[in-house]
Each structure stands twice: as structure tokens, then as C-alpha cells.
N, C-alpha and C. Protein backbone atom coordinates (compact mmCIF):
# COMPACT_ATOMS: atom_id res chain seq x y z
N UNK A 1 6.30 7.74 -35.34
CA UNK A 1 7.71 8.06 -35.28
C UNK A 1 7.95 9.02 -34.13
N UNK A 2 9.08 8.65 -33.31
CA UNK A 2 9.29 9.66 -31.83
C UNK A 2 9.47 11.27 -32.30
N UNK A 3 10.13 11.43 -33.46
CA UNK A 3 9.94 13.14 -34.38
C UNK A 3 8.49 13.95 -34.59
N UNK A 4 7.52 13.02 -34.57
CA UNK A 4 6.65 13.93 -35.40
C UNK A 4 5.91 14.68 -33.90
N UNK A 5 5.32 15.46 -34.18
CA UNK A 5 4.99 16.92 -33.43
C UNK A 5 4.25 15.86 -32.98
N UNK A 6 3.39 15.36 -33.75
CA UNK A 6 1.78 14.58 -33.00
C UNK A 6 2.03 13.88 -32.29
N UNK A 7 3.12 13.00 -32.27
CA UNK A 7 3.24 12.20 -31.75
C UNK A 7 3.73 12.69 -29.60
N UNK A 8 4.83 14.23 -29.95
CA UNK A 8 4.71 14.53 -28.56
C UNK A 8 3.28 15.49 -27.97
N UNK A 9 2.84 15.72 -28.65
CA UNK A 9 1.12 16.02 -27.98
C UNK A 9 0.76 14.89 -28.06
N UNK A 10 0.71 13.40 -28.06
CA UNK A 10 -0.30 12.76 -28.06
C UNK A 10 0.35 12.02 -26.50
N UNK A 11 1.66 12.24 -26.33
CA UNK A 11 2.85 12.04 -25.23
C UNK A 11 2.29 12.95 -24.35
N UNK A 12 2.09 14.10 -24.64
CA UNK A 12 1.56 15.35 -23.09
C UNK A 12 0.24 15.33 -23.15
N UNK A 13 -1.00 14.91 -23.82
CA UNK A 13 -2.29 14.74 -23.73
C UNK A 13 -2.06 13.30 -22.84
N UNK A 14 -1.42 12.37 -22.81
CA UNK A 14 -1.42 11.25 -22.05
C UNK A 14 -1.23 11.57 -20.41
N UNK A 15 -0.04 12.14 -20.56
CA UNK A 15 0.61 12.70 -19.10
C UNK A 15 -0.18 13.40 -18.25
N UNK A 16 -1.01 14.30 -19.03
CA UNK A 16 -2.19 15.34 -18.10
C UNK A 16 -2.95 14.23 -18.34
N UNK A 17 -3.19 13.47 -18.86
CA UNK A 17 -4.99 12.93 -18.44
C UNK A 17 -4.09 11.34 -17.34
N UNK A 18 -3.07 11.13 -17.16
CA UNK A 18 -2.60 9.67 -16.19
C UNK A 18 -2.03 11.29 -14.66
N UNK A 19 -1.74 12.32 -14.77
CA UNK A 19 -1.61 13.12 -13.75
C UNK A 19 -3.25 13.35 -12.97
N UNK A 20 -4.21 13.68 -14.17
CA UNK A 20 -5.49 13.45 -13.27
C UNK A 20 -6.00 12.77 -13.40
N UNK A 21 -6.18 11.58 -14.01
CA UNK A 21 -7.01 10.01 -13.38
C UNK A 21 -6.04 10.50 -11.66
N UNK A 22 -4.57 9.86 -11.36
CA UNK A 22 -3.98 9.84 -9.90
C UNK A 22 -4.54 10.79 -9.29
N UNK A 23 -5.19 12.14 -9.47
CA UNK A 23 -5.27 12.44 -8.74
C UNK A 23 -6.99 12.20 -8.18
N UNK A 24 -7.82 12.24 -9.23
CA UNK A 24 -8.80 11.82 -9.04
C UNK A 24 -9.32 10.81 -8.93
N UNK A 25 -8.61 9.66 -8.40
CA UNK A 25 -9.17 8.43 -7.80
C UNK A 25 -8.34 7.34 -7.98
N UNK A 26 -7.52 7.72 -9.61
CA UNK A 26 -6.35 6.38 -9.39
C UNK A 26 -5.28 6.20 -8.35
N UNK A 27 -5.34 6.95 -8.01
CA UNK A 27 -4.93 6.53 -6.83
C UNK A 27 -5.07 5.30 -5.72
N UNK A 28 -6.30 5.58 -5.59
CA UNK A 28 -6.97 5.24 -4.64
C UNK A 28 -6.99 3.50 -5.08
N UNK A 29 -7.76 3.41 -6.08
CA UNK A 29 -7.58 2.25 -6.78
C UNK A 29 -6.57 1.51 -7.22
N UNK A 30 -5.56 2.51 -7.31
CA UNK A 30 -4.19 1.33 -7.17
C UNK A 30 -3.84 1.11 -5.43
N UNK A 31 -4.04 1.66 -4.83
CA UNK A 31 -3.61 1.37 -3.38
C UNK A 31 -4.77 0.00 -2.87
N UNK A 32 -5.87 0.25 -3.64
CA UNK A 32 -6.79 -1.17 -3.37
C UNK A 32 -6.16 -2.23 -3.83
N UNK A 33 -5.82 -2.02 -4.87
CA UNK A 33 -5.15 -3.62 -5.71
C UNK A 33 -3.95 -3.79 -4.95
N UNK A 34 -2.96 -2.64 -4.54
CA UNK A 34 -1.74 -3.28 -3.94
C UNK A 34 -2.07 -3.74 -2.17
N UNK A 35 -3.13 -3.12 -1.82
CA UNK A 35 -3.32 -3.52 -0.56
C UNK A 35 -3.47 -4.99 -0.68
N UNK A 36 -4.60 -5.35 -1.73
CA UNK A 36 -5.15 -6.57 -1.54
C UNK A 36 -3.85 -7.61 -1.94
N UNK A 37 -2.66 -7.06 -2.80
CA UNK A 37 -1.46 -8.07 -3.01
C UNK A 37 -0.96 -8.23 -1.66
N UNK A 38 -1.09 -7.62 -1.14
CA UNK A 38 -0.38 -7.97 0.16
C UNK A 38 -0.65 -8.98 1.69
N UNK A 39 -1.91 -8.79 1.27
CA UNK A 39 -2.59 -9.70 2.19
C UNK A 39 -2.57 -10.97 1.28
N UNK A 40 -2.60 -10.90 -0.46
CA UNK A 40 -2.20 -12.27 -0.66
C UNK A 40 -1.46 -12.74 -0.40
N UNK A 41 0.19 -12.12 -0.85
CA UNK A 41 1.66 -12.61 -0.14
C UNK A 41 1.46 -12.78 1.44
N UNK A 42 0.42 -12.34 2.00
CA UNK A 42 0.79 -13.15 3.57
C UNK A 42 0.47 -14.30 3.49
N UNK A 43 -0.87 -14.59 2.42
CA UNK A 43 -1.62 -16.20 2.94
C UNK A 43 -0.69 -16.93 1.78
N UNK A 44 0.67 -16.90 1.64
CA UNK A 44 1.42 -17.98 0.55
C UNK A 44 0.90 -18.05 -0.02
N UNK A 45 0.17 -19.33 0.32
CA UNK A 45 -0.89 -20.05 -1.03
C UNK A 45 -1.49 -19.15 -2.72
N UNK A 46 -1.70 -17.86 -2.03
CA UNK A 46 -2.12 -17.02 -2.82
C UNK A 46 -1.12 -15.51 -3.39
N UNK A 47 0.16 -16.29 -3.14
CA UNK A 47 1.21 -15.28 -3.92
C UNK A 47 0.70 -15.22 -5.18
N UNK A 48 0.71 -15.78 -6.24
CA UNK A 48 0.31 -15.44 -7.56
C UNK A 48 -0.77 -14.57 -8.05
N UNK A 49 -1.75 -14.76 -7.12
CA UNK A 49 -2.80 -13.55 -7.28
C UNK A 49 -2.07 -12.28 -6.28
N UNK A 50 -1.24 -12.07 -5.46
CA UNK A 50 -0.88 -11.11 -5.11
C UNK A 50 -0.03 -10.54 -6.41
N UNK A 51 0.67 -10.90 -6.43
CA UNK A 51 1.50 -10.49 -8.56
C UNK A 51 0.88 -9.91 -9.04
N UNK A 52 -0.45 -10.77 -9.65
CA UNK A 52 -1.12 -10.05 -10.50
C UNK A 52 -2.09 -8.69 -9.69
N UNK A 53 -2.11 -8.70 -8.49
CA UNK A 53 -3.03 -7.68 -8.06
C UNK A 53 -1.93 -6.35 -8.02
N UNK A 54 -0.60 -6.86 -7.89
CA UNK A 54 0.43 -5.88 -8.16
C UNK A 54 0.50 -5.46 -8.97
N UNK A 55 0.26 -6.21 -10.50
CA UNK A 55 0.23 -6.03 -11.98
C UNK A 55 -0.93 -4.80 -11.85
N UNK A 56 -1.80 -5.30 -11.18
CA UNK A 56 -2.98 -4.66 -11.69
C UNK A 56 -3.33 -3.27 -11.16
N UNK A 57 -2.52 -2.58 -9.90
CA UNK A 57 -1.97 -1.82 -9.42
C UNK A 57 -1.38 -0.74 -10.14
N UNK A 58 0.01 -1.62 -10.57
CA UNK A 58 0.88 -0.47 -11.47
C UNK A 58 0.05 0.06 -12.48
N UNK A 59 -0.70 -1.39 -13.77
CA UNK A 59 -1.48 -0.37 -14.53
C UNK A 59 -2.55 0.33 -14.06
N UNK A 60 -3.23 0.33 -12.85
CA UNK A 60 -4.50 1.20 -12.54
C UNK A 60 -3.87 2.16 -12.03
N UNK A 61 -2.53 2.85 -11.61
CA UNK A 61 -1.51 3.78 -10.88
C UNK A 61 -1.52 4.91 -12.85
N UNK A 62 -1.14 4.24 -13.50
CA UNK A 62 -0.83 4.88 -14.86
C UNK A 62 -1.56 4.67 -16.08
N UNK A 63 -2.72 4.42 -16.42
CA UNK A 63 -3.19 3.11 -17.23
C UNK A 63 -3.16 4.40 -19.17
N UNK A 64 -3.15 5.31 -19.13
CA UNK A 64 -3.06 5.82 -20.14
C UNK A 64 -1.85 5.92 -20.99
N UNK A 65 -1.79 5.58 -22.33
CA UNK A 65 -0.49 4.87 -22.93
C UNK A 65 -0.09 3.82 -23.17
N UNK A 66 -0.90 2.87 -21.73
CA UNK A 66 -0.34 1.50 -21.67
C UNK A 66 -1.34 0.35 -21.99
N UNK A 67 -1.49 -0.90 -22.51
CA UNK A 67 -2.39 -1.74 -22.50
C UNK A 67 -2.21 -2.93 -21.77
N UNK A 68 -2.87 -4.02 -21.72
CA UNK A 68 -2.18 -5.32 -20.84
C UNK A 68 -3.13 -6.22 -22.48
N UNK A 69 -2.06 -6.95 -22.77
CA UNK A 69 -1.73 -8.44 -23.55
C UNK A 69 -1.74 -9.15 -22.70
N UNK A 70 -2.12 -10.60 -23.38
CA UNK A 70 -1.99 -11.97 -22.64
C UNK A 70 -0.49 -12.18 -22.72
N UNK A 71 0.24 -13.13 -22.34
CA UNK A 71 1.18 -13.25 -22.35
C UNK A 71 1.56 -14.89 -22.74
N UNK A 72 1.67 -15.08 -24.02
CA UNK A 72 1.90 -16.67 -24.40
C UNK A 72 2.46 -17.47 -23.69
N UNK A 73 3.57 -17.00 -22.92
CA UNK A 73 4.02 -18.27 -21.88
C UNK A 73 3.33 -18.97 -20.98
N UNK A 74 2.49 -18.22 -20.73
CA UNK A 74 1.05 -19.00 -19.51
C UNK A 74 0.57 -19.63 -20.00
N UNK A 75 0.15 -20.96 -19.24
CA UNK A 75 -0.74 -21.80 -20.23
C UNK A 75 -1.80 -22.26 -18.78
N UNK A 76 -1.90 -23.49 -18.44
CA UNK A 76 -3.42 -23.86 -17.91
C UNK A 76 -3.07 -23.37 -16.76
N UNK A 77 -1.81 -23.64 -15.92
CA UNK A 77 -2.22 -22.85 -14.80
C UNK A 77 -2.60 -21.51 -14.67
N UNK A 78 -2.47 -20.64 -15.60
CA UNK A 78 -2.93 -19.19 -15.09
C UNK A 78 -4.38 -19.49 -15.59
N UNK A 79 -4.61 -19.90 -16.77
CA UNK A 79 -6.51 -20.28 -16.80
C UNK A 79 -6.92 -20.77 -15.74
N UNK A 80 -6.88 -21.92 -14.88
CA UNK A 80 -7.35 -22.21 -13.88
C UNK A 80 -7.26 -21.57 -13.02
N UNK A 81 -5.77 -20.37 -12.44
CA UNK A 81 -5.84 -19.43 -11.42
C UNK A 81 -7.34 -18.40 -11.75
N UNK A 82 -6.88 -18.14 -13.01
CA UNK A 82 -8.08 -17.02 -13.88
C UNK A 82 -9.53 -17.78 -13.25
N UNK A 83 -10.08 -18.78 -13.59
CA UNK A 83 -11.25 -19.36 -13.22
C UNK A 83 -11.27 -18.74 -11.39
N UNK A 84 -10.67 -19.36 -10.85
CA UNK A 84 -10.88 -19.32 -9.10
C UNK A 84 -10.88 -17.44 -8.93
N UNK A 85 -9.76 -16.86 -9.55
CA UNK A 85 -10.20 -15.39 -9.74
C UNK A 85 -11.21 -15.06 -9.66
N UNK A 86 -11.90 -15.25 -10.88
CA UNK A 86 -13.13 -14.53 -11.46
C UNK A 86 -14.42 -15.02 -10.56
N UNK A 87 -14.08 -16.52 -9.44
CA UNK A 87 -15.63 -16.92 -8.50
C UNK A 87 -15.51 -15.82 -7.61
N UNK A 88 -14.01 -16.21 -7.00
CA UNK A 88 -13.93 -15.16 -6.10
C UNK A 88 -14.28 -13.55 -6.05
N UNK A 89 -13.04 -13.19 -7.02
CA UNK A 89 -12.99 -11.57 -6.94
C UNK A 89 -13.35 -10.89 -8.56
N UNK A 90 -13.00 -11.90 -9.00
CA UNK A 90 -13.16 -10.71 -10.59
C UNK A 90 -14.39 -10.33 -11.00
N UNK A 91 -15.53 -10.61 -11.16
CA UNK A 91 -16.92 -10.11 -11.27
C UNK A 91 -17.13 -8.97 -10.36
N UNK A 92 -16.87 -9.42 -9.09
CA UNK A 92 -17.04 -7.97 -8.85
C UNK A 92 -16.10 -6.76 -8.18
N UNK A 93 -15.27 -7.21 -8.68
CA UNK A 93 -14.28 -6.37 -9.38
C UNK A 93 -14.41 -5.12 -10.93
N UNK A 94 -14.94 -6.36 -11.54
CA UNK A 94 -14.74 -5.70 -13.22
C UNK A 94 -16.89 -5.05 -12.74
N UNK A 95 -17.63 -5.36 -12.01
CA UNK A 95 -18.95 -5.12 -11.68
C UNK A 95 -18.84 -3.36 -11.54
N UNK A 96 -17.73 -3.23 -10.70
CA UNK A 96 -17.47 -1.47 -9.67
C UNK A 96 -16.65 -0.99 -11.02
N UNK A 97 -15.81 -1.47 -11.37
CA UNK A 97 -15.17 -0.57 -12.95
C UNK A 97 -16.31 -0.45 -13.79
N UNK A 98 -17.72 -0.97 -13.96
CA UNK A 98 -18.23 -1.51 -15.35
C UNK A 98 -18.98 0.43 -14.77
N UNK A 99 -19.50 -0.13 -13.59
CA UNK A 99 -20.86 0.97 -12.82
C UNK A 99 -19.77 2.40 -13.00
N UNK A 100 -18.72 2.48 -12.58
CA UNK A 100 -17.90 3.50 -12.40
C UNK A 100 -17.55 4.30 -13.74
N UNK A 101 -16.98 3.41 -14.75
CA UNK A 101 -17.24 3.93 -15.95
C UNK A 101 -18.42 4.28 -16.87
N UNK A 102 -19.36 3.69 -16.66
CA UNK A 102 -20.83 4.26 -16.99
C UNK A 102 -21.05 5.74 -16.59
N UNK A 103 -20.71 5.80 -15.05
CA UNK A 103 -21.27 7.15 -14.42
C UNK A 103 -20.26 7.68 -14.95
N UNK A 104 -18.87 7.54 -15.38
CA UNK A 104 -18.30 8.93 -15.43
C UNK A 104 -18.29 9.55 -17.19
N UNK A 105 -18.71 8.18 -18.19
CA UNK A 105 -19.09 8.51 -19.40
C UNK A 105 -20.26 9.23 -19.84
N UNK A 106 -21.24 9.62 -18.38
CA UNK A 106 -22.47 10.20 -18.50
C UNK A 106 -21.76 11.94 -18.83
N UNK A 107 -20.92 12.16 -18.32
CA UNK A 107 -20.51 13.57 -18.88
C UNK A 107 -19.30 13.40 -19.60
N UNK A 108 -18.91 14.68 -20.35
CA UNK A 108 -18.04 14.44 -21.50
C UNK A 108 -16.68 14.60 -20.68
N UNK A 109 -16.20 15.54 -19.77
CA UNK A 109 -15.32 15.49 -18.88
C UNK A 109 -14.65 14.60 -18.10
N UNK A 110 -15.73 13.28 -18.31
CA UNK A 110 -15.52 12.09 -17.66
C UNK A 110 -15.09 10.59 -18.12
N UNK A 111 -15.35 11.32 -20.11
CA UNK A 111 -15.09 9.81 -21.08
C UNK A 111 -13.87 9.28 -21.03
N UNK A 112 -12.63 10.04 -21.04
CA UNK A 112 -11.43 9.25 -20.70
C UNK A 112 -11.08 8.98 -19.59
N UNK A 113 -11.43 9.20 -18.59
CA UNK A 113 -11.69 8.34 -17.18
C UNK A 113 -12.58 6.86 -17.29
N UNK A 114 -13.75 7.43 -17.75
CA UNK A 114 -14.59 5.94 -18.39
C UNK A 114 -13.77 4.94 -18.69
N UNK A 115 -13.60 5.60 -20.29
CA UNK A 115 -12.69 4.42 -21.11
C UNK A 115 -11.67 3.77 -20.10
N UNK A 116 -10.41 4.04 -19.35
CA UNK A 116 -9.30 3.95 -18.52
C UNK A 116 -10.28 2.54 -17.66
N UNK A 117 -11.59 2.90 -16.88
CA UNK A 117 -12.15 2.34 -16.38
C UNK A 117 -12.30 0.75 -16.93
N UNK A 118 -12.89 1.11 -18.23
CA UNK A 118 -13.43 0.11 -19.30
C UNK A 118 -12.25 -1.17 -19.52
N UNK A 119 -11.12 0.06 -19.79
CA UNK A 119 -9.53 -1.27 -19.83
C UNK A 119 -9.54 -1.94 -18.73
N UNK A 120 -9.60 -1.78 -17.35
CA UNK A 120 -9.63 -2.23 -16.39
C UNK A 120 -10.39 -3.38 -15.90
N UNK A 121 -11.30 -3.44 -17.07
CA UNK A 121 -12.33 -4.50 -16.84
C UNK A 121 -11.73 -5.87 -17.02
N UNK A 122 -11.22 -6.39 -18.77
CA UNK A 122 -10.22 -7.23 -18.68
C UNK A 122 -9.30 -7.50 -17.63
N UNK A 123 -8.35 -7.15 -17.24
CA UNK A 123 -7.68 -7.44 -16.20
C UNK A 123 -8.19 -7.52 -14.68
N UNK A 124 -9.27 -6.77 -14.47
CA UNK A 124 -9.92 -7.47 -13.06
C UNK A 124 -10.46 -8.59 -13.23
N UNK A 125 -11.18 -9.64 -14.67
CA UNK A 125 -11.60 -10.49 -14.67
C UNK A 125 -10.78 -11.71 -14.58
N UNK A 126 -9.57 -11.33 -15.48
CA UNK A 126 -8.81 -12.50 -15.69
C UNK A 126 -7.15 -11.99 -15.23
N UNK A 127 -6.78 -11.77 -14.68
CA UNK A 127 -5.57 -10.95 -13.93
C UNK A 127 -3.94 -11.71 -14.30
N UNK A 128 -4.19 -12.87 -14.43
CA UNK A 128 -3.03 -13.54 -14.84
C UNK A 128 -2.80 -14.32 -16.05
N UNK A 129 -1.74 -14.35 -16.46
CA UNK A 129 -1.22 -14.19 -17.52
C UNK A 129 -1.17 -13.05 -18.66
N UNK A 130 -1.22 -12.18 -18.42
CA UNK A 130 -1.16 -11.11 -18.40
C UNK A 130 0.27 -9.98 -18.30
N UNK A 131 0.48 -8.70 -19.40
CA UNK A 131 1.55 -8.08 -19.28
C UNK A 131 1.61 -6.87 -20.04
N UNK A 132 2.01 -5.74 -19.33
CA UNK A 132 1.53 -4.55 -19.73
C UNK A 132 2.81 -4.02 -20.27
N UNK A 133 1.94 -3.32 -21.61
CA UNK A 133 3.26 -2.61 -22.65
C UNK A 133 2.76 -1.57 -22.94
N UNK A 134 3.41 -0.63 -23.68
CA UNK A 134 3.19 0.87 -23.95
C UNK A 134 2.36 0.62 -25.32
N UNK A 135 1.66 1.77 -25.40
CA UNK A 135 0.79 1.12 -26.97
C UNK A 135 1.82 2.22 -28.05
């Protein structure tokens, strides 16, 4: 319920830990995903993976609070985009989140960065059809 006390500490424990993921690297990692949308929207062909690398952007820009669902309206074409994804880019994609969150779950200062990491894995593998909501 938006009233209860816990519920706005669990609102400002979010905010400080999505203020320093940005500053400590989400950043960086959303400017990778939106870079790489952009060079998709140049080659046409590959607007739709630019979307989702946009998708995947905004949530790696904020990812605490928020989750990404499939999204029922997609049907084979985003599986088949998803397939050519995952030869291309998503393995090792979700490969650098898997290594990245390991190292930063090695200290305790670093587990909710991990975890953040860990969400990230889904959506670098399979990027479309896909849609991010507040949990």
C-alpha cells in the first residue's frame, strides 16, 4: 500500500542503490546498449533490435524497482528475431553480465549491483518481446 512507512523506505533504498548503480557503471552500460540501437536504426534492416537495445538501455539506465515481462502480443516473429539475437549478440552479452555479477557478488557491497547484473541477463539473451514495469 503507497501509506505504509515500508513501503517509502523500500522507495528511498531503491533510489540510492539506481543513483549508485548510474554512477558506478550504469551508466556506462546503458550508453552501450543505446549506442549499439543506433547503429541498428542506421542499418534499417535491424530497427527492431535497435528498440529493443533501447529497451534494454532504459532498464540498464534504472533497473532497480523495475522488472522486464514477456509481453503476450509477440508471437514468432520476436522468437525468431530472439534466435538471430542470441547467435549474434546475446551470449555474449548475458557472458560480460554473468562474469560481472559474479565479481561484484564476491563482496557484500557489491550483491545488489550483482543481482541488477543477474536481471540483465534475461533481456540480453532474448531482448524482444519484452516490457518493463515497476514491481
Amino acid at each position: 500500500m503507497p501509506g505504509v512507512p515500508g513501503d517509502r523506505q523500500a522507495c528511498g533504498v531503491r533510489f540510492i542503490l539506481n543513483v549508485l548503480w548510474l554512477v558506478f557503471g550504469g551508466f556506462f552500460i546503458a550508453l552501450g546498449y543505446a549506442v549499439a540501437g543506433l547503429i541498428c536504426y542506421l542499418l534499417v534492416v535491424t530497427i527492431p533490435f535497435g528498440i529493443a537495445s533501447f529497451r534494454m538501455a532504459n532498464y540498464a539506465l534504472w533497473p532497480f524497482g523495475r522488472t522486464l515481462v514477456r509481453d503476450p502480443g509477440h508471437g514468432a516473429m520476436s522468437s525468431l528475431g530472439n534466435i538471430l539475437w542470441f547467435v549474434v549478440a546475446g551470449w555474449w552479452l548475458a557472458l560480460g553480465h554473468l562474469v560481472t555479477a559474479v565479481g561484484l557478488c564476491v563482496t557484500i557491497i557489491g550483491i545488489p549491483f550483482g543481482i541488477a547484473h543477474f536481471k540483465l541477463i534475461p533481456v540480453s539473451l532474448t531482448p524482444l518481446g519484452r516490457q518493463i514495469v515497476e514491481v
